[in-house]
Amino acid sequence: MQDFRTFRCLAEGLDRLGYEGNTANDVRRALVRAEKIYNEPLGAIRVDLDAFDARWRGKVSALEHGFRSRGGFEKWRSNVRGALKRALGLKALGDAGADDRRLADEWQQLKDYVAERSGNGRVFGPHREITLSILIERARLAGRSPHQLDPTWLREEYDALHNKRRKGFMRAAVFFNELVRHRGAHPNLGNLLPQAPCQLPRSQRGKQYAGAALPESLLADVEAFIEHYLWQGEEPLVRDHLEDAERSVQSASSYRSAISWLVREILEAGLMKPEEITSLSDICRYQLLRQVAGIFRTRALDEVSHLRRDATSLHTYVCRVSYIARHWVRVSAEEVERLKRLRKKKAIKNHRVGKMGEEREAFASALLDNLRIRSAVLGLPETTLREADVLLGHWDDLSLSARMRCLRLAVCACQAAILLRAMALRATNLRSITFRGKETTIVFKGEARKAGKISIPGRQVKNNRELGCPLPPDCEKIVRRFVEVYRPLLVTAHPYGKNASDSDFLFPGTLADRPVDASVFAHCFEIGIRAAGLDMTLHMCRHAIATLILYENPDRLVMVADWLGIDPATVRKHYGFLDSRRAAELGQQHMQKLIREARRRTPVRSRS
DNA sequence: GCGAGGCTGTATCACACCAA
DNA sequence: TTGGTGTGATACAGCCTCGC
């Protein structure tokens, strides 16, 4: 294979990649443009498809990277990505020397062998050479032959990949091992395969309680604690007369997570054996928690760890476990005091605890600095609906994925219209809006009513605060269009046959008693956001609106708090960075003024 | 195989409340 | 008024099952 390790090699050797006509020029220009976009010399940018995908696929704010439109960005990405795939041998080149190269490539021989025996009713089953492709790609990039795969390399590659690529890599490794195990049945593979299968990486997502065989008594104790926590010790007879538990189910599941984390860390560190953990009182103790927190912290500081070094998770876990120790295990007063000190330790309660996430704060700042981003956010309902309408115009000719895109864009337009024009709701409240039925939360303008409105009862809201607002005409227009045109398509003409139930929910899911699933809901928003060249989650949208209003109207803090349905003190705390920013700007303006004045008053002679 | 919706667990963030 | 504590939420990823 040609050695294409950097973008420079790639740009210089582009003629050998088999492009037709002027395409090579387009691709070369795209590669050269990467220098500006990456702000690095071409020779320093590695030819690595996964690094490229990690950076440029998914949520990418095209405008922030200097592209004029999402389309322009996608064109650039497609040119560069295609070149990377050709360079890595993932795309047929079609030129004369290709066959000779294939023979020289052990991976290609293996792939050809599998391809010849893949398909319906054949030895390996359908598309098995595709299964292998990601393993081959990564191995080629690392310069490893099939004999040179080892557990460490597999682990590193597995960790570096994400989502479907990671899943595919694991599937490929499993299949590769199958081939090795049955190498006797495939004599033609000859010396291509190693003698023994390679140890596979462990999945990054642990099972609850580390999937270990733990004593029944521990599991029973956890359930008893959760029950106690939810009902705050109320007797079952009393509970029957109460409408809801004292605590939310979400919160209880968070306690389960903390216990799971503690057990997993203890077992992985070998601090205890599974059979030794018989109840929560064995593990929710100061000494053990301190040890485990130390181990977790060390791992977070490790360069290759997937944990963020300044994340607040550890603090949350320690708080949860401390709570169990105090209220369930009932440790001594002395131990309670130690736990309290532990929670305050800098390593556990780092500087991010209690503050808005850095990424969100950065986005809010970008929103204030960049006019293009700001207008893209504010125009989101219209831009996404326009794109959906264009697609809808030739619905019958659309592919399934294009129809899906059309519907998702329409969902996003409706979400954005409510968030940006009516009320910056939390995702759960937005998702649960009903437009008919007994408990209607969004009402359209009717003959008797002058204006539509949104009203959400307090018990549906995080802090039990009732939320309500009138429905502005530009919001209502988009929501109505969604209800009349796009929602029926979700219910009766879902492109992939996943018709939603025609429930009372504005955003229906496949089940009649609940709205669309949160993950699907967030995905629709993501599709619309990306179409607008932005990178923002539903919750960041809420922040974005608050940031813009507060920055322009610092004296309207109480109004903004009321609108968001939170405490003014909380707004003050979370948007404090706006004050610092404003103070800095004001300070700079004053300094400039003073400098100008000083220059005016200083005689020209002494200035030189 | 691929893409969908939905469920679940982990990681992280938001924010109400309380006490100093 | 401010900082600490505890609760409740979102984001993200992996897995499952289903239809095309």
XYZ file of C-alpha atoms (C1' of nucleotides) in Angstrom:
648
model
C 0.000 0.000 0.000
C 1.058 3.580 -0.626
C 2.103 5.265 2.596
C -0.461 7.997 3.271
C 0.214 8.940 6.857
C -0.568 12.664 6.728
C -2.788 15.016 4.766
C 0.325 16.324 3.016
C 1.233 12.845 1.689
C -2.377 12.470 0.672
C -2.541 15.758 -1.221
C 0.747 15.027 -2.978
C -0.165 11.464 -3.886
C -3.742 12.160 -4.867
C -3.153 11.234 -8.496
C -2.577 7.652 -7.416
C -6.003 7.378 -5.824
C -7.856 6.888 -9.101
C -10.047 9.994 -9.205
C -11.764 10.861 -12.494
C -11.450 14.174 -14.346
C -11.586 17.301 -12.239
C -12.582 15.530 -9.046
C -8.949 15.248 -7.980
C -8.668 19.047 -8.093
C -11.764 19.457 -5.926
C -10.465 16.948 -3.409
C -7.021 18.534 -3.367
C -8.536 21.932 -2.655
C -10.549 20.408 0.191
C -7.404 18.840 1.640
C -5.473 22.089 1.395
C -8.346 23.919 3.075
C -7.950 21.555 6.029
C -4.752 23.425 6.937
C -6.795 26.532 7.689
C -9.625 24.667 9.361
C -7.353 22.615 11.607
C -4.966 25.549 12.062
C -2.120 23.082 11.622
C 0.300 22.316 8.755
C -0.932 19.532 6.461
C 2.077 17.439 7.430
C 0.867 17.385 11.031
C -2.662 16.169 10.296
C -2.831 12.396 10.490
C -4.738 10.279 7.983
C -7.054 8.691 10.523
C -10.672 8.134 9.544
C -11.876 7.734 13.112
C -10.158 10.845 14.360
C -11.703 12.626 11.369
C -15.144 11.223 12.100
C -14.885 11.991 15.790
C -14.206 15.600 14.936
C -16.391 16.190 11.915
C -19.331 13.826 12.070
C -22.223 14.232 14.436
C -22.735 17.519 16.165
C -20.541 20.038 14.358
C -21.173 23.726 14.268
C -20.247 24.466 10.625
C -20.518 28.218 11.041
C -18.079 28.242 13.931
C -15.455 26.640 11.695
C -15.730 29.333 9.068
C -18.062 27.624 6.611
C -20.762 29.787 5.065
C -23.368 27.063 5.160
C -23.964 23.548 6.346
C -23.950 22.464 2.701
C -20.480 23.900 2.157
C -19.201 22.092 5.219
C -20.745 18.782 4.161
C -19.196 19.087 0.708
C -15.751 19.649 2.245
C -16.221 16.753 4.665
C -17.367 14.413 1.937
C -14.352 15.239 -0.268
C -11.833 14.759 2.520
C -13.539 11.673 3.927
C -13.649 10.033 0.497
C -9.923 10.661 0.061
C -9.210 9.174 3.501
C -11.210 6.066 2.633
C -9.358 5.622 -0.632
C -6.020 6.146 1.086
C -6.892 3.525 3.696
C -7.919 1.004 1.072
C -11.582 1.112 2.032
C -12.712 2.062 -1.424
C -11.915 0.350 -4.741
C -9.481 2.545 -6.663
C -10.152 1.089 -10.092
C -6.688 1.708 -11.501
C -4.473 -0.825 -13.169
C -2.029 -1.540 -10.357
C -4.678 -2.347 -7.796
C -4.660 -6.114 -8.253
C -0.934 -6.376 -7.690
C -1.272 -4.374 -4.499
C -4.097 -6.537 -3.280
C -1.975 -9.648 -3.653
C 0.676 -8.034 -1.565
C -1.752 -7.197 1.183
C -2.531 -10.022 3.574
C -5.601 -8.261 4.815
C -6.940 -7.927 1.279
C -6.389 -11.639 0.677
C -8.304 -12.433 3.808
C -11.084 -10.048 2.841
C -11.326 -11.520 -0.670
C -11.463 -15.036 0.751
C -14.323 -14.112 3.067
C -16.138 -12.146 0.343
C -16.056 -15.157 -1.997
C -17.742 -17.288 0.659
C -20.231 -14.701 1.917
C -23.850 -14.356 0.893
C -27.165 -15.987 1.586
C -26.766 -19.726 2.076
C -22.957 -19.566 1.891
C -20.396 -20.605 4.506
C -20.066 -17.260 6.304
C -23.557 -15.805 5.741
C -24.393 -12.432 4.208
C -21.982 -9.464 3.987
C -19.281 -10.938 6.247
C -16.432 -9.207 4.422
C -18.118 -5.928 5.432
C -18.081 -7.103 9.029
C -14.302 -7.471 8.821
C -13.679 -4.149 7.116
C -13.296 -1.930 10.169
C -10.755 -4.266 11.779
C -8.812 -4.343 8.507
C -8.917 -0.570 8.219
C -7.603 0.022 11.732
C -4.943 -2.666 11.432
C -3.703 -1.251 8.117
C -3.514 2.195 9.602
C -1.442 0.833 12.478
C 0.725 -1.155 10.040
C -0.249 -4.482 11.616
C -0.697 -7.768 9.772
C -3.287 -10.377 10.883
C -0.498 -12.048 12.890
C 0.264 -8.896 14.781
C -3.048 -8.368 16.566
C -2.638 -8.434 20.324
C -4.965 -7.726 23.289
C -3.348 -4.375 24.106
C -3.740 -3.070 20.578
C -7.345 -4.314 20.385
C -8.094 -2.598 23.692
C -6.549 0.706 22.560
C -8.385 0.675 19.259
C -11.652 -0.259 20.930
C -11.293 2.614 23.385
C -10.495 5.072 20.620
C -13.627 4.210 18.635
C -17.163 5.259 19.451
C -20.761 4.237 18.882
C -21.399 2.109 15.835
C -17.732 2.027 14.848
C -16.834 0.574 18.241
C -19.633 -1.944 18.002
C -18.555 -2.878 14.478
C -14.930 -3.216 15.570
C -15.923 -5.651 18.310
C -18.093 -7.623 15.879
C -15.166 -7.781 13.439
C -12.788 -8.959 16.185
C -15.250 -11.685 17.216
C -15.547 -12.847 13.609
C -11.775 -12.767 13.156
C -11.401 -14.992 16.215
C -14.006 -17.372 14.800
C -11.913 -17.669 11.642
C -8.825 -18.377 13.734
C -10.620 -21.041 15.776
C -11.794 -22.801 12.596
C -8.668 -22.243 10.559
C -8.530 -26.013 9.961
C -11.724 -25.743 7.927
C -10.172 -23.082 5.684
C -6.865 -24.452 4.437
C -6.726 -21.765 1.738
C -6.180 -19.153 4.401
C -2.825 -20.910 4.911
C -0.464 -18.751 6.873
C -2.687 -15.680 6.907
C -4.111 -16.304 10.359
C -2.394 -16.510 13.754
C -2.315 -19.785 15.705
C -4.663 -18.739 18.510
C -7.573 -16.300 18.968
C -6.826 -12.932 20.487
C -8.261 -11.842 23.829
C -11.073 -9.369 23.213
C -11.489 -6.008 24.966
C -14.034 -5.745 27.743
C -17.124 -3.669 27.029
C -16.876 -0.153 28.477
C -20.425 -0.267 29.716
C -20.560 -2.358 32.831
C -23.666 -4.210 33.893
C -25.383 -3.048 37.041
C -23.449 -4.084 40.161
C -20.630 -5.077 37.780
C -22.670 -8.095 36.655
C -21.067 -10.038 39.477
C -22.737 -12.840 41.392
C -23.482 -10.860 44.533
C -25.198 -12.268 47.617
C -29.007 -12.070 47.573
C -28.874 -10.294 50.912
C -27.119 -7.281 49.342
C -29.656 -6.998 46.525
C -32.483 -7.239 49.062
C -30.830 -4.549 51.186
C -30.551 -2.228 48.158
C -34.239 -2.722 47.363
C -35.190 -2.084 50.990
C -33.140 1.101 51.024
C -34.708 2.347 47.748
C -38.172 1.640 49.147
C -37.321 3.496 52.337
C -35.843 6.385 50.372
C -38.788 6.749 47.989
C -41.372 6.763 50.767
C -39.154 8.296 53.433
C -39.991 5.514 55.841
C -43.784 5.730 55.562
C -45.668 2.548 56.498
C -47.257 0.652 53.558
C -50.731 1.321 54.956
C -50.147 5.076 54.916
C -48.642 4.897 51.428
C -51.893 3.543 50.023
C -53.518 6.877 50.833
C -50.748 8.973 49.308
C -50.869 9.965 45.658
C -47.120 9.896 45.002
C -43.971 8.769 46.742
C -42.037 11.444 48.630
C -39.057 11.208 46.310
C -38.895 10.860 42.529
C -38.086 7.607 40.783
C -35.332 9.410 38.859
C -33.627 10.252 42.088
C -33.893 6.682 43.355
C -32.326 5.374 40.167
C -29.491 7.792 40.730
C -28.876 6.133 44.129
C -28.827 2.740 42.421
C -26.171 4.096 40.052
C -24.066 5.269 42.960
C -24.272 1.844 44.642
C -23.456 0.171 41.349
C -20.442 2.455 40.941
C -19.208 1.680 44.450
C -19.571 -2.096 44.019
C -17.921 -2.031 40.605
C -14.946 -0.039 41.837
C -14.508 -2.225 44.935
C -14.549 -5.438 42.904
C -12.324 -4.152 40.122
C -9.766 -2.903 42.607
C -9.921 -6.236 44.416
C -10.734 -4.533 47.732
C -13.399 -7.152 48.500
C -14.730 -10.357 46.992
C -18.347 -10.442 45.756
C -19.404 -12.877 48.472
C -18.047 -10.549 51.157
C -20.520 -7.799 50.247
C -23.599 -8.952 52.092
C -25.287 -5.603 52.794
C -24.939 -1.869 52.251
C -23.370 -1.574 55.676
C -20.351 -3.537 54.374
C -19.565 -0.977 51.686
C -21.107 2.404 52.541
C -18.307 3.244 54.976
C -15.854 6.107 55.199
C -12.607 4.145 54.786
C -13.780 2.195 51.754
C -15.376 5.210 50.120
C -12.180 7.197 50.571
C -10.136 4.431 48.956
C -12.544 4.037 46.047
C -12.743 7.802 45.485
C -8.951 7.889 45.334
C -8.844 5.135 42.742
C -11.526 6.808 40.638
C -9.763 10.156 40.841
C -6.447 8.625 39.767
C -8.149 7.035 36.794
C -9.809 10.318 35.809
C -6.392 11.994 35.826
C -4.978 9.314 33.537
C -4.313 10.610 30.027
C -6.063 7.724 28.283
C -9.095 7.633 30.557
C -12.504 8.332 29.068
C -13.471 10.144 32.283
C -13.215 13.913 32.433
C -10.691 15.062 34.997
C -12.767 17.961 36.267
C -16.168 16.266 36.130
C -18.565 16.446 39.018
C -19.650 12.783 38.983
C -17.313 11.735 41.765
C -18.758 14.392 44.027
C -22.296 13.226 43.237
C -21.380 9.594 43.941
C -19.698 10.466 47.223
C -22.741 12.533 48.278
C -25.100 9.631 47.491
C -23.027 7.011 49.298
C -22.620 9.347 52.289
C -26.368 9.756 52.432
C -26.850 5.984 52.561
C -24.195 5.700 55.256
C -25.926 8.314 57.409
C -29.576 7.512 56.847
C -29.639 3.776 56.184
C -26.479 2.227 57.576
C -26.526 4.774 60.428
C -22.775 5.018 60.960
C -21.362 6.642 64.114
C -21.309 10.422 64.637
C -17.546 10.345 64.233
C -17.841 8.624 60.847
C -20.526 11.092 59.760
C -18.062 13.884 60.481
C -15.318 12.161 58.461
C -17.683 11.670 55.540
C -18.523 15.344 55.685
C -14.859 16.280 55.460
C -14.389 13.829 52.589
C -17.102 15.527 50.553
C -15.330 18.836 50.940
C -11.937 17.604 49.752
C -10.696 19.489 46.684
C -10.123 16.270 44.762
C -13.785 15.384 45.191
C -15.542 18.708 45.211
C -13.628 20.292 42.350
C -14.081 23.799 40.990
C -16.802 22.749 38.540
C -19.246 21.542 41.179
C -22.264 23.820 41.348
C -21.432 25.676 38.160
C -22.691 25.650 34.619
C -20.763 23.153 32.468
C -17.757 24.602 30.640
C -19.049 23.511 27.242
C -22.381 25.214 27.859
C -20.738 28.363 29.109
C -18.513 28.398 26.010
C -21.546 28.022 23.778
C -23.317 30.859 25.557
C -20.257 33.075 25.048
C -20.024 32.127 21.367
C -23.645 33.111 21.034
C -22.836 36.606 22.246
C -19.726 36.963 20.075
C -20.902 35.470 16.802
C -23.771 37.131 15.003
C -24.047 34.295 12.493
C -24.587 31.731 15.270
C -27.053 33.983 17.013
C -29.226 34.499 13.943
C -29.025 30.768 13.137
C -30.364 29.986 16.622
C -33.101 32.588 16.525
C -34.247 31.586 13.048
C -34.203 27.875 13.800
C -38.001 27.258 13.691
C -38.363 28.806 10.255
C -35.211 27.349 8.675
C -35.964 23.797 9.753
C -39.618 24.008 8.743
C -38.640 25.438 5.357
C -36.309 22.497 4.743
C -38.981 20.045 5.852
C -41.498 21.685 3.521
C -39.126 21.420 0.563
C -38.720 17.698 1.196
C -42.437 17.238 1.723
C -43.006 18.837 -1.693
C -41.786 15.677 -3.401
C -42.537 13.135 -0.664
C -43.443 10.365 -3.133
C -40.027 10.535 -4.775
C -38.061 10.578 -1.528
C -35.972 7.720 -0.203
C -36.952 6.355 3.212
C -34.126 8.186 4.924
C -35.069 11.473 3.242
C -38.665 11.056 4.443
C -37.377 10.394 7.938
C -35.250 13.515 7.741
C -38.283 15.502 6.616
C -40.313 14.380 9.650
C -37.464 14.986 12.065
C -36.906 18.474 10.744
C -40.607 19.177 11.263
C -40.404 17.900 14.856
C -37.397 20.141 15.437
C -39.216 23.132 13.955
C -42.066 22.561 16.390
C -39.680 22.083 19.348
C -37.750 25.216 18.450
C -40.897 27.268 17.901
C -42.078 26.508 21.428
C -38.661 26.915 23.040
C -37.660 30.100 21.267
C -40.976 31.847 20.782
C -43.141 30.714 23.687
C -41.233 29.312 26.647
C -37.787 27.827 27.282
C -39.120 24.607 28.823
C -37.120 21.672 30.138
C -36.948 18.773 27.674
C -39.300 16.566 29.697
C -42.000 19.227 29.921
C -41.695 20.023 26.222
C -41.869 16.347 25.282
C -44.922 15.747 27.457
C -47.056 18.561 26.010
C -50.590 17.414 25.142
C -52.740 19.201 22.583
C -56.064 17.514 23.362
C -57.691 15.257 25.954
C -58.429 15.743 29.650
C -55.172 17.426 30.614
C -54.421 19.575 27.590
C -51.307 21.666 28.139
C -51.190 23.549 24.822
C -54.320 25.301 23.606
C -54.591 26.963 20.212
C -56.327 30.215 19.479
C -60.022 29.544 18.961
C -63.126 31.507 18.183
C -63.869 32.167 21.845
C -60.239 32.704 22.829
C -58.174 35.611 21.668
C -54.859 33.793 21.982
C -53.520 30.300 22.459
C -51.597 29.330 25.600
C -49.349 26.808 27.292
C -50.006 25.818 30.882
C -48.138 23.040 32.665
C -49.248 21.994 36.172
C -46.659 22.210 38.934
C -46.559 18.473 39.645
C -45.112 17.890 36.151
C -42.270 20.357 36.755
C -38.926 19.688 38.446
C -39.440 22.259 41.210
C -43.238 21.955 41.366
C -43.573 25.418 39.904
C -46.555 25.883 37.620
C -45.545 27.110 34.168
C -47.664 29.067 31.732
C -47.526 31.586 28.907
C -49.558 32.828 25.973
C -48.827 31.261 22.595
C -47.417 33.924 20.261
C -48.828 33.839 16.703
C -45.478 32.964 15.027
C -45.121 29.986 17.382
C -48.705 28.847 17.000
C -48.458 28.939 13.208
C -45.576 26.449 13.208
C -47.042 24.198 15.888
C -50.375 24.084 14.071
C -48.679 23.197 10.807
C -46.847 20.400 12.593
C -50.105 19.085 14.049
C -52.025 19.281 10.808
C -49.402 18.131 8.307
C -46.432 16.319 9.835
C -47.835 14.655 12.945
C -50.380 12.649 10.872
C -47.480 11.360 8.751
C -45.725 10.133 11.899
C -48.929 8.326 12.852
C -49.894 6.817 9.510
C -46.915 6.979 7.155
C -43.757 6.441 9.157
C -41.042 5.713 6.576
C -39.788 2.649 8.420
C -43.152 1.296 9.505
C -42.797 2.567 13.105
C -46.119 4.380 13.090
C -46.696 6.437 16.217
C -49.793 5.965 18.312
C -52.348 8.756 17.810
C -52.276 9.730 21.494
C -53.012 13.160 23.008
C -49.314 13.977 23.044
C -48.091 16.645 20.670
C -44.974 14.540 20.084
C -46.351 10.989 19.883
C -44.317 7.798 20.331
C -45.212 4.241 19.464
C -46.847 3.718 22.870
C -50.276 5.241 23.584
C -49.688 6.178 27.223
C -46.516 8.204 26.825
C -44.904 10.668 24.442
C -42.038 9.849 22.107
C -38.981 8.438 23.853
C -36.508 11.008 25.170
C -33.662 9.657 23.041
C -35.723 9.902 19.839
C -36.915 13.364 20.822
C -33.364 14.591 21.370
C -32.266 13.012 18.088
C -34.914 14.940 16.127
C -33.654 18.167 17.677
C -30.096 17.218 16.820
C -30.985 16.651 13.147
C -32.583 20.090 12.929
C -29.755 21.769 14.798
C -27.178 20.218 12.499
C -29.181 21.269 9.463
C -28.859 24.837 10.733
C -25.088 24.446 11.110
C -25.221 24.515 14.902
C -24.225 22.301 17.801
C -26.642 22.630 20.690
C -28.708 20.321 22.886
C -32.266 20.977 24.037
C -31.065 22.111 27.412
C -28.417 24.368 25.916
C -31.219 25.993 23.927
C -32.828 26.903 27.241
C -29.548 28.432 28.408
C -29.031 30.193 25.102
C -32.286 32.076 25.386
C -31.666 33.044 28.999
C -28.125 34.203 28.133
C -29.249 36.406 25.265
C -32.025 38.080 27.229
C -29.910 38.563 30.343
C -26.971 40.003 28.481
C -29.140 42.540 26.723
C -31.269 43.271 29.807
C -29.235 42.681 32.990
C -31.945 44.413 35.027
C -34.578 41.857 33.953
C -33.134 39.041 36.031
C -36.297 38.396 38.021
C -38.393 38.292 34.869
C -36.027 35.813 33.204
C -36.041 33.634 36.327
C -39.806 33.595 36.365
C -39.945 32.775 32.686
C -37.515 29.875 33.114
C -39.437 28.764 36.179
C -36.430 28.952 38.511
C -35.276 31.010 41.466
C -33.712 34.450 40.767
C -30.805 33.474 43.033
C -30.155 30.479 40.814
C -30.114 32.630 37.712
C -27.661 34.957 39.463
C -25.422 32.020 40.312
C -25.471 30.321 36.913
C -25.225 33.363 34.734
C -22.647 35.126 36.866
C -20.146 34.818 34.035
C -22.205 37.386 32.140
C -21.482 39.941 34.848
C -17.734 39.249 34.685
C -17.894 39.547 30.933
C -19.813 42.784 31.068
C -17.434 44.106 33.731
C -14.427 43.233 31.552
C -15.939 44.971 28.548
C -16.796 48.016 30.611
C -13.291 48.067 32.115
C -11.700 47.879 28.663
C -13.900 50.684 27.371
C -12.858 52.899 30.282
C -9.185 52.051 29.764
C -9.428 52.939 26.077
C -11.065 56.225 26.992
C -8.325 57.029 29.521
C -5.600 56.153 27.010
C -7.192 58.387 24.377
C -7.447 61.243 26.834
C -3.861 60.800 28.005
C -2.631 60.860 24.403
C -4.594 63.984 23.717
C -3.053 65.771 26.670
C 0.532 64.594 26.190
C 2.719 66.883 24.009
C 3.819 65.176 20.776
C 7.540 65.562 21.648
C 7.413 63.567 24.839
C 5.401 60.816 23.122
C 8.300 59.972 20.768
C -27.065 -5.258 6.783
C -29.218 -1.147 8.054
C -31.965 2.045 10.395
C -35.711 2.677 13.371
C -37.761 3.293 18.310
C -37.335 2.110 22.912
C -35.037 0.704 27.294
C -31.271 0.938 30.434
C -27.043 2.295 32.836
C -23.389 5.677 33.412
C -21.613 10.288 33.388
C -22.638 14.774 34.082
C -25.164 19.042 34.998
C -28.946 21.968 37.126
C -30.880 24.008 40.728
C -33.784 24.219 45.239
C -33.125 24.592 49.838
C -30.858 25.525 54.028
C -27.621 27.267 57.309
C -23.936 30.286 58.498
C -25.824 37.062 50.729
C -23.211 33.167 49.930
C -21.600 28.624 49.908
C -22.632 23.800 50.914
C -25.680 19.898 50.399
C -28.927 16.983 48.356
C -32.305 15.999 44.814
C -33.755 15.758 40.212
C -32.798 16.250 35.763
C -30.308 15.706 30.926
C -26.757 13.649 27.688
C -24.757 9.897 25.802
C -23.909 5.261 24.570
C -24.881 0.292 24.359
C -28.162 -3.080 23.671
C -32.475 -5.194 22.006
C -35.989 -6.141 18.647
C -38.366 -5.243 14.532
C -39.340 -4.147 9.587
C -37.453 -3.267 5.141
